[in-house]
PDB file of C-alpha atoms in Angstrom:
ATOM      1  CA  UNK A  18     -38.376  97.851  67.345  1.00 26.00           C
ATOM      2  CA  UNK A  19     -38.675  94.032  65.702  1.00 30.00           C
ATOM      3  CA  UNK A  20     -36.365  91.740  67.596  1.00 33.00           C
ATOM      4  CA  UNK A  21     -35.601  88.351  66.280  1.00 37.00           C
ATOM      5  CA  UNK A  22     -37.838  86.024  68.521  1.00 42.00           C
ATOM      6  CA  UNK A  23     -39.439  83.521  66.915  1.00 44.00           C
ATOM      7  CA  UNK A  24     -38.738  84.558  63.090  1.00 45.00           C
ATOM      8  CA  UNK A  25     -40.394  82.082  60.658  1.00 48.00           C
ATOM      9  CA  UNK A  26     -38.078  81.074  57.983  1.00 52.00           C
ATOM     10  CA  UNK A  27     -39.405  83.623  56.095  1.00 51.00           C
ATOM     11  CA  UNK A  28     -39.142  86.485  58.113  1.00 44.00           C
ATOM     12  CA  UNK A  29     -35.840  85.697  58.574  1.00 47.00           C
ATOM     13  CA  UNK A  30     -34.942  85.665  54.623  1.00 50.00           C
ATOM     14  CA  UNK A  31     -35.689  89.463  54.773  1.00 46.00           C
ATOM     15  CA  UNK A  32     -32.785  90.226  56.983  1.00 47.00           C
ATOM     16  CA  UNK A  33     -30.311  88.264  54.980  1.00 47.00           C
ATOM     17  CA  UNK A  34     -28.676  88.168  51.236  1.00 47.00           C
ATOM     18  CA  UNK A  35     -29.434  85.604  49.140  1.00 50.00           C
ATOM     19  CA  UNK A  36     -26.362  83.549  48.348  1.00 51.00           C
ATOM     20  CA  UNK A  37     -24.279  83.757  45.226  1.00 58.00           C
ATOM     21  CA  UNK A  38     -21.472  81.770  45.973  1.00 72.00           C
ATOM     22  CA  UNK A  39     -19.128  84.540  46.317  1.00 86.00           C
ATOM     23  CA  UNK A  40     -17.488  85.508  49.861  1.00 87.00           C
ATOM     24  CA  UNK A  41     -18.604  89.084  49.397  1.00 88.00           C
ATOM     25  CA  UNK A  42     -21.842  88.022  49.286  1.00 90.00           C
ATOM     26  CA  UNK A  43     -21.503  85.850  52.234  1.00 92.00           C
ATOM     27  CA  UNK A  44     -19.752  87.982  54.322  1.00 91.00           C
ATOM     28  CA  UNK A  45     -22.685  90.753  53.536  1.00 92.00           C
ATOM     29  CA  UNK A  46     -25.352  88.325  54.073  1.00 93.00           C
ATOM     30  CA  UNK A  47     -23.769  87.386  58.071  1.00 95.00           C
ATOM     31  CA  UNK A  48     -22.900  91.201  58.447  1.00 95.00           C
ATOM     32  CA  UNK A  49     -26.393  91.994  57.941  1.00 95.00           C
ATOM     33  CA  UNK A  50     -27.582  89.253  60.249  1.00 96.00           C
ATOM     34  CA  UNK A  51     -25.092  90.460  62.720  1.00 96.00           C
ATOM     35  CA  UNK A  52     -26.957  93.987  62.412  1.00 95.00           C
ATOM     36  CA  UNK A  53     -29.816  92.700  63.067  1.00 93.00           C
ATOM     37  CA  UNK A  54     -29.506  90.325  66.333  1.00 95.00           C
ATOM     38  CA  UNK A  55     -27.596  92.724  67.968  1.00 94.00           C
ATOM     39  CA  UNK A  56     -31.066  93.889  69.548  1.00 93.00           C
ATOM     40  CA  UNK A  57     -30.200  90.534  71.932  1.00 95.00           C
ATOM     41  CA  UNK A  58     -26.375  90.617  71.209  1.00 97.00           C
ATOM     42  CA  UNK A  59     -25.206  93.977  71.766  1.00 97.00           C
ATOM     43  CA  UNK A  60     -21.435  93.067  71.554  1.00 97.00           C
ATOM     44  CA  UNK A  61     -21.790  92.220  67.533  1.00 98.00           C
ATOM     45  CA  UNK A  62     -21.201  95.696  67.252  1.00 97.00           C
ATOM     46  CA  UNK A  63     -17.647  94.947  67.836  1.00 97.00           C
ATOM     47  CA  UNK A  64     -17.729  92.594  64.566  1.00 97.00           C
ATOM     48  CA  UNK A  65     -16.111  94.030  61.782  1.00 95.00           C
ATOM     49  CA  UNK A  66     -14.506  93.132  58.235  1.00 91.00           C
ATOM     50  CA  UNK A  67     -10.557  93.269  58.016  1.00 84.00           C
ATOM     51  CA  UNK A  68     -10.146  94.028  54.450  1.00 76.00           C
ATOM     52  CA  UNK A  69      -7.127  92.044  53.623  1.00 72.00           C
ATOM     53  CA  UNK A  70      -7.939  89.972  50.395  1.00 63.00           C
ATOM     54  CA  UNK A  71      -9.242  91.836  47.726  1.00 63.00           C
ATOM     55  CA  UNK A  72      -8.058  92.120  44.707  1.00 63.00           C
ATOM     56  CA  UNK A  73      -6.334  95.354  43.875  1.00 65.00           C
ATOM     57  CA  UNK A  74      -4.510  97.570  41.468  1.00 72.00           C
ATOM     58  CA  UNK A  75      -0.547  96.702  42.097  1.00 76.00           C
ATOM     59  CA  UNK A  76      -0.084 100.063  42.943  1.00 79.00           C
ATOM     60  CA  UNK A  77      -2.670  99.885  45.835  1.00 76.00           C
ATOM     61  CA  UNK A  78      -1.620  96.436  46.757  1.00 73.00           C
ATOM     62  CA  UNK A  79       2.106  98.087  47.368  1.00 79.00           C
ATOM     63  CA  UNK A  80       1.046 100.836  49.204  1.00 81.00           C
ATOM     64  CA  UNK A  81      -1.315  98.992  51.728  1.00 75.00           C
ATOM     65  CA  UNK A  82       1.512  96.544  52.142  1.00 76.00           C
ATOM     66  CA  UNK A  83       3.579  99.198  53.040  1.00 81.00           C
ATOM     67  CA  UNK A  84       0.972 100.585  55.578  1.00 76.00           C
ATOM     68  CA  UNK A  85       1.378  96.753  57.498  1.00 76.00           C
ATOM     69  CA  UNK A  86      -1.784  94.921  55.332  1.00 79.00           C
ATOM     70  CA  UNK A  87      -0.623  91.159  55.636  1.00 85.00           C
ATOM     71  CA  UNK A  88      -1.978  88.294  53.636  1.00 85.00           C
ATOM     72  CA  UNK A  89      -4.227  85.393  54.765  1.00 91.00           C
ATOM     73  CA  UNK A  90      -5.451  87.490  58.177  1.00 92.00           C
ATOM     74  CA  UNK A  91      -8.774  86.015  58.725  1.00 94.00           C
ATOM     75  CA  UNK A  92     -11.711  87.916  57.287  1.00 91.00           C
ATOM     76  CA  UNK A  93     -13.751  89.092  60.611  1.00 96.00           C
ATOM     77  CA  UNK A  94     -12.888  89.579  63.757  1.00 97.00           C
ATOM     78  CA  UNK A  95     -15.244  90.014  67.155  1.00 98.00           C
ATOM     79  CA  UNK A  96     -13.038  91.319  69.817  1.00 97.00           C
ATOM     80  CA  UNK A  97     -15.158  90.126  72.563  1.00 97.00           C
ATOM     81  CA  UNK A  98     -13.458  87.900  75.239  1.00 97.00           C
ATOM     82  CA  UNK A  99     -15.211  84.519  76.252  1.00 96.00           C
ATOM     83  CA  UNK A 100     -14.787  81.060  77.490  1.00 91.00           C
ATOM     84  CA  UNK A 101     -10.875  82.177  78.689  1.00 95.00           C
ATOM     85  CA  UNK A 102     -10.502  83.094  74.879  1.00 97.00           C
ATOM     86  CA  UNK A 103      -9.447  86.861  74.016  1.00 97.00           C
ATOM     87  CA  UNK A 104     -12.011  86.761  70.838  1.00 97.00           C
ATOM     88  CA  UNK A 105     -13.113  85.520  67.918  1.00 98.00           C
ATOM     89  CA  UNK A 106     -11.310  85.816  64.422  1.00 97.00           C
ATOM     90  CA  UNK A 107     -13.363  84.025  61.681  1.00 96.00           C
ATOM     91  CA  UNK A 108     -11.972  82.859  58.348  1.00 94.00           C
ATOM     92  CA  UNK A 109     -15.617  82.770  55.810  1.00 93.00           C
ATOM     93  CA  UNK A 110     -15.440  80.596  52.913  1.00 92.00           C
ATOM     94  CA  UNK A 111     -17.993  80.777  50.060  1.00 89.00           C
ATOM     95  CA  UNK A 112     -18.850  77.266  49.206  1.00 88.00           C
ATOM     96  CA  UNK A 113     -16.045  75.220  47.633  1.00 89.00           C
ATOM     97  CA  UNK A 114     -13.877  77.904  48.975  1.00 88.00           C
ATOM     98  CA  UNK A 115      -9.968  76.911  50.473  1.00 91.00           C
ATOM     99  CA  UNK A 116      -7.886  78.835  53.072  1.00 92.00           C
ATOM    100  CA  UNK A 117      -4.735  79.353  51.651  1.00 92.00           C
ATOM    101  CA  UNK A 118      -1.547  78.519  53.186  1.00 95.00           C
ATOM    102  CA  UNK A 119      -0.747  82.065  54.894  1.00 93.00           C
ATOM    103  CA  UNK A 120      -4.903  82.164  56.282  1.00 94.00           C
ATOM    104  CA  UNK A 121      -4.003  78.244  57.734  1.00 95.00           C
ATOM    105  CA  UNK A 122      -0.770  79.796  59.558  1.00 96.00           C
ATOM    106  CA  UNK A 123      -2.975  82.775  60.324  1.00 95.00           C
ATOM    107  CA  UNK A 124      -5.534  80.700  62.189  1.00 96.00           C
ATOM    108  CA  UNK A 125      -2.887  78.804  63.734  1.00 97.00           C
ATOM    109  CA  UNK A 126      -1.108  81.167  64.984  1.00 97.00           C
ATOM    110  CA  UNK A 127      -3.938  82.948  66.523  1.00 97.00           C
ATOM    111  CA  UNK A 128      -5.455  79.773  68.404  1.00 96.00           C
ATOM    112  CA  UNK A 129      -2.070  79.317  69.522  1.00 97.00           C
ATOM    113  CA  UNK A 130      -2.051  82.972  71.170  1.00 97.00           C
ATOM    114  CA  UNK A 131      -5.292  82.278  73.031  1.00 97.00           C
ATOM    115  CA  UNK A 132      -7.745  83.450  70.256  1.00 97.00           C
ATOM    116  CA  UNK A 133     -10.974  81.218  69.148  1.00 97.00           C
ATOM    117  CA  UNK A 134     -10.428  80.625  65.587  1.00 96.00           C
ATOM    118  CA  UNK A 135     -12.914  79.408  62.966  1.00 96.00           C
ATOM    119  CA  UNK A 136     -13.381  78.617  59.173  1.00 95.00           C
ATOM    120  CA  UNK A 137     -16.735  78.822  58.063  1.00 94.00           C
ATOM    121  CA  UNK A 138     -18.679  77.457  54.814  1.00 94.00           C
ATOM    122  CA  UNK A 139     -21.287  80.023  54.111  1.00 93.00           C
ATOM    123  CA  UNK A 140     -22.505  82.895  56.877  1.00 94.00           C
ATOM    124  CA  UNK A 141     -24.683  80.392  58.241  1.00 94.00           C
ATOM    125  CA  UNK A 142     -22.421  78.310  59.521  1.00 94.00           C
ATOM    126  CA  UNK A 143     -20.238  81.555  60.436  1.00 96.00           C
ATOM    127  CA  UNK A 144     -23.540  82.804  62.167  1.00 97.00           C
ATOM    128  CA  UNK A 145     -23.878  79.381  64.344  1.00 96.00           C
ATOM    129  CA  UNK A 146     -19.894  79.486  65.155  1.00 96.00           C
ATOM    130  CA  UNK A 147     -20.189  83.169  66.629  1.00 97.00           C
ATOM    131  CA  UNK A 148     -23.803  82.261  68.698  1.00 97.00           C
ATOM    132  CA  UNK A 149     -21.435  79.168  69.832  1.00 96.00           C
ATOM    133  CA  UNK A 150     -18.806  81.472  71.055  1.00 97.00           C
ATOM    134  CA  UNK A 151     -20.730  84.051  72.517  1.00 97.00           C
ATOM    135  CA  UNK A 152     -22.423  81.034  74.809  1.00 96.00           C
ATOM    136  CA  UNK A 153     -25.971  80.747  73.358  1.00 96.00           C
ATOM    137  CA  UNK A 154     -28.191  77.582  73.601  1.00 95.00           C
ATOM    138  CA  UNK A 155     -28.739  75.591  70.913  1.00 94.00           C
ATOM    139  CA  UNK A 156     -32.513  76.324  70.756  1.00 95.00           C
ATOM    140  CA  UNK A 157     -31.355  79.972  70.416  1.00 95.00           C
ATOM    141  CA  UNK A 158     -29.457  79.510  67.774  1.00 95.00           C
ATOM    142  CA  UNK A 159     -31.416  77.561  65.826  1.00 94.00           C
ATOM    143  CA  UNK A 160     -34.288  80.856  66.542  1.00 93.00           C
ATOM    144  CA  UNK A 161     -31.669  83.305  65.724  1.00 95.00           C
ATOM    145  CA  UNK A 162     -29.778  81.136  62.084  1.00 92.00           C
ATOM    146  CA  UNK A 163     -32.290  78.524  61.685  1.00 80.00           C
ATOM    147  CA  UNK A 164     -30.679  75.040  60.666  1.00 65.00           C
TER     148      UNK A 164
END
């Protein structure tokens, strides 16, 4: 199996998404990183997508209210405890992207509540914020995300 040591820029390309400025395509691009350093971060597994924000069909958009969806919950959440905090909830931003005001009470409330909150431009920053949390070195992350 091909673990992530020493990836030339190149190499590394190959396990990500090119950009497009869209969140969906930024959120792919770190979910497929995420797949792929698990071989020396096991507990990304945890990471998943909380699909709050979408667009939708009012008809949908009633229904999943009704079932408890709430807007501006962050978009990904790693429920891994560290550094005292009970996890990691992660608000990803496409470039020139804004939180809105129920994602900023969101985030507050959840740092508040003992919770490491972050809001990322691009899943390269996101990528560096959840190597941060889960403790690695900066040398490692700059192996694992590159600058």
């Amino acid at each position: 199996m091909m673990t992530t040591k020493n990836l030339s820029s190149e190499e590394r390309e190959q396990y990500t998404l090119p950009a497009t400025g869209s969140e969906f395509s930024e959120q792919c691009a770190l979910l497929r990183w995420a797949a792929h350093v698990q071989v020396e971060y096991p507990v990304l597994r945890w990471l998943y997508h909380v699909p709050n924000g979408e667009l939708r069909h009012k008809s949908v958009a009633k229904r999943l209210r009704a079932a408890g969806v709430k807007a501006g919950v962050p978009d990904l959440c790693l429920p891994v405890p560290a550094d005292g905090k009970h996890g990691l909830y992660l608000e990803l931003k496409a470039d020139g992207g804004r939180p809105t005001p129920d994602q900023r009470t969101w985030l507050r409330y959840l740092e508040s509540a003992g919770y490491e909150v972050v809001l990322a431009v691009g899943w390269i920053a996101a990528a560096r914020a959840i190597l941060t949390y889960l403790g690695a070195d900066a040398a490692t992350i700059d192996r694992l995300v590159g600058r």
